[in-house]
Backbone as JSON, one array per atom type, in Angstrom:
{
  "sequence": "MSEKVRADITEALHRYCRGIDRMDADLIRSAYHSDGYDDHGDVFRGSVEDYITWVLNVLAERFDS",
  "N": [[146.8, -147.8, 101.17], [144.91, -150.31, 102.62], [144.65, -153.84, 101.9], [142.17, -154.87, 102.58], [140.48, -152.6, 102.56], [140.76, -151.89, 99.89], [139.61, -154.18, 98.7], [137.0, -153.97, 99.69], [136.13, -151.6, 98.42], [136.35, -152.37, 95.74], [134.43, -154.42, 95.71], [132.09, -152.93, 96.23], [132.03, -151.32, 93.93], [131.65, -153.31, 91.99], [129.1, -154.26, 92.75], [127.6, -151.94, 92.27], [127.95, -151.61, 89.44], [126.84, -154.02, 88.48], [124.25, -153.67, 89.44], [123.43, -151.43, 87.94], [123.6, -152.55, 85.38], [121.65, -154.56, 85.57], [119.48, -153.09, 86.22], [118.7, -152.9, 88.91], [117.48, -151.69, 91.69], [117.91, -152.16, 94.46], [120.42, -153.39, 94.5], [122.05, -151.38, 93.4], [121.68, -149.43, 95.4], [122.95, -150.72, 97.5], [125.59, -150.21, 97.12], [126.17, -147.76, 98.12], [126.61, -145.51, 100.92], [124.15, -145.02, 103.48], [123.54, -142.34, 103.76], [124.49, -141.26, 101.46], [125.56, -139.22, 98.65], [125.13, -138.36, 95.31], [126.94, -137.22, 92.55], [126.76, -136.4, 89.38], [127.79, -134.44, 87.79], [126.67, -132.0, 85.49], [124.3, -133.3, 84.84], [123.04, -134.7, 86.94], [122.58, -134.29, 90.42], [122.29, -135.26, 93.71], [120.45, -137.04, 96.31], [120.98, -140.53, 97.13], [118.65, -142.08, 96.8], [117.15, -140.41, 95.1], [118.9, -140.39, 92.94], [118.84, -143.09, 92.13], [116.18, -143.36, 91.25], [116.25, -141.48, 89.14], [118.36, -142.5, 87.45], [117.44, -145.07, 86.75], [115.18, -144.43, 85.29], [116.36, -143.04, 83.14], [117.92, -145.1, 82.0], [115.87, -146.89, 81.24], [114.59, -145.37, 79.29], [116.53, -145.14, 77.32], [117.5, -147.64, 76.51], [116.69, -150.8, 75.04], [117.04, -153.36, 76.0]],
  "CA": [[145.48, -148.35, 101.33], [145.01, -151.73, 102.97], [144.01, -154.79, 100.98], [140.76, -154.97, 102.98], [139.8, -151.41, 102.04], [140.74, -152.04, 98.43], [138.63, -155.22, 98.38], [135.67, -153.42, 99.97], [135.83, -150.64, 97.36], [136.14, -153.16, 94.53], [133.14, -155.11, 95.85], [131.04, -151.92, 96.07], [131.99, -150.97, 92.5], [131.04, -154.44, 91.27], [127.66, -154.24, 93.04], [127.03, -150.8, 91.55], [127.92, -151.91, 88.0], [125.85, -155.07, 88.23], [122.95, -153.07, 89.67], [123.11, -150.62, 86.76], [123.39, -153.48, 84.27], [120.41, -155.3, 85.8], [118.46, -152.12, 86.63], [118.3, -153.42, 90.21], [117.6, -150.57, 92.64], [118.49, -152.61, 95.73], [121.84, -153.64, 94.31], [122.68, -150.06, 93.28], [121.62, -148.83, 96.74], [123.9, -151.4, 98.39], [126.95, -149.7, 96.86], [126.25, -146.43, 98.73], [126.26, -145.3, 102.33], [122.74, -144.63, 103.58], [123.43, -140.88, 103.62], [125.32, -140.92, 100.31], [125.2, -138.15, 97.72], [125.68, -138.68, 93.99], [127.19, -136.04, 91.73], [127.08, -136.73, 88.0], [128.03, -133.19, 87.07], [125.53, -131.19, 85.07], [123.09, -134.08, 84.57], [122.36, -135.1, 88.17], [123.18, -134.13, 91.75], [121.26, -135.46, 94.71], [120.52, -138.19, 97.22], [121.05, -141.85, 96.5], [117.3, -142.47, 96.38], [116.81, -139.62, 93.92], [119.75, -140.87, 91.85], [118.34, -144.38, 91.65], [114.98, -143.06, 90.46], [116.68, -140.8, 87.92], [119.16, -143.34, 86.55], [116.62, -146.16, 86.21], [114.35, -143.83, 84.24], [117.24, -142.77, 81.99], [118.24, -146.38, 81.37], [114.66, -147.43, 80.61], [114.3, -144.58, 78.1], [117.59, -145.22, 76.31], [117.88, -148.99, 76.11], [115.63, -151.77, 74.87], [117.29, -154.57, 76.81]],
  "C": [[145.62, -149.85, 101.6], [144.29, -152.59, 101.94], [142.53, -154.93, 101.3], [139.96, -153.8, 102.43], [139.69, -151.5, 100.53], [139.69, -153.07, 98.01], [137.21, -154.72, 98.61], [135.23, -152.45, 98.88], [135.53, -151.39, 96.06], [134.78, -153.86, 94.57], [131.98, -154.12, 95.66], [130.91, -151.51, 94.61], [131.34, -152.08, 91.68], [129.53, -154.48, 91.5], [126.98, -153.11, 92.28], [126.89, -151.12, 90.05], [126.9, -152.98, 87.68], [124.44, -154.51, 88.43], [122.51, -152.21, 88.5], [122.78, -151.54, 85.59], [122.04, -154.18, 84.37], [119.22, -154.39, 86.12], [117.83, -152.56, 87.96], [118.54, -152.35, 91.27], [118.26, -151.0, 93.94], [119.99, -152.84, 95.61], [122.61, -152.32, 94.15], [122.78, -149.42, 94.66], [122.69, -149.43, 97.66], [125.34, -150.92, 98.2], [127.2, -148.35, 97.53], [126.08, -146.51, 100.24], [124.83, -144.79, 102.38], [122.54, -143.12, 103.41], [124.24, -140.37, 102.42], [124.71, -139.83, 99.43], [125.85, -138.49, 96.4], [125.8, -137.4, 93.17], [127.66, -136.49, 90.36], [127.23, -135.45, 87.17], [126.75, -132.46, 86.73], [124.24, -131.98, 84.9], [122.34, -134.51, 85.82], [123.23, -134.81, 89.38], [122.07, -134.35, 92.76], [121.49, -136.7, 95.55], [120.6, -139.5, 96.44], [119.68, -142.27, 96.0], [116.87, -141.71, 95.13], [117.64, -140.06, 92.71], [119.21, -142.17, 91.26], [117.1, -144.17, 90.79], [115.36, -142.46, 89.12], [117.37, -141.77, 86.96], [118.33, -144.48, 85.98], [115.69, -145.64, 85.13], [115.17, -143.56, 82.98], [117.56, -144.06, 81.26], [117.05, -146.96, 80.63], [114.32, -146.68, 79.32], [115.29, -144.83, 76.97], [117.86, -146.61, 75.75], [116.67, -149.91, 76.03], [115.81, -153.01, 75.73], [118.55, -154.41, 77.61]]
}
């Protein structure tokens, strides 16, 4: 794997983690391809847009801050 590819993957992972931490839909979305699919096993499978809606609701229900 080239250093450029590795850096691109690392950057996408950082955007995703920060987006989850900040509950920022746009930042989470930026870590996916536009036609991406998310598979979290038995708890969620679906489009990126559906995942963002689902995960932000889960986070809001489970955490106070």
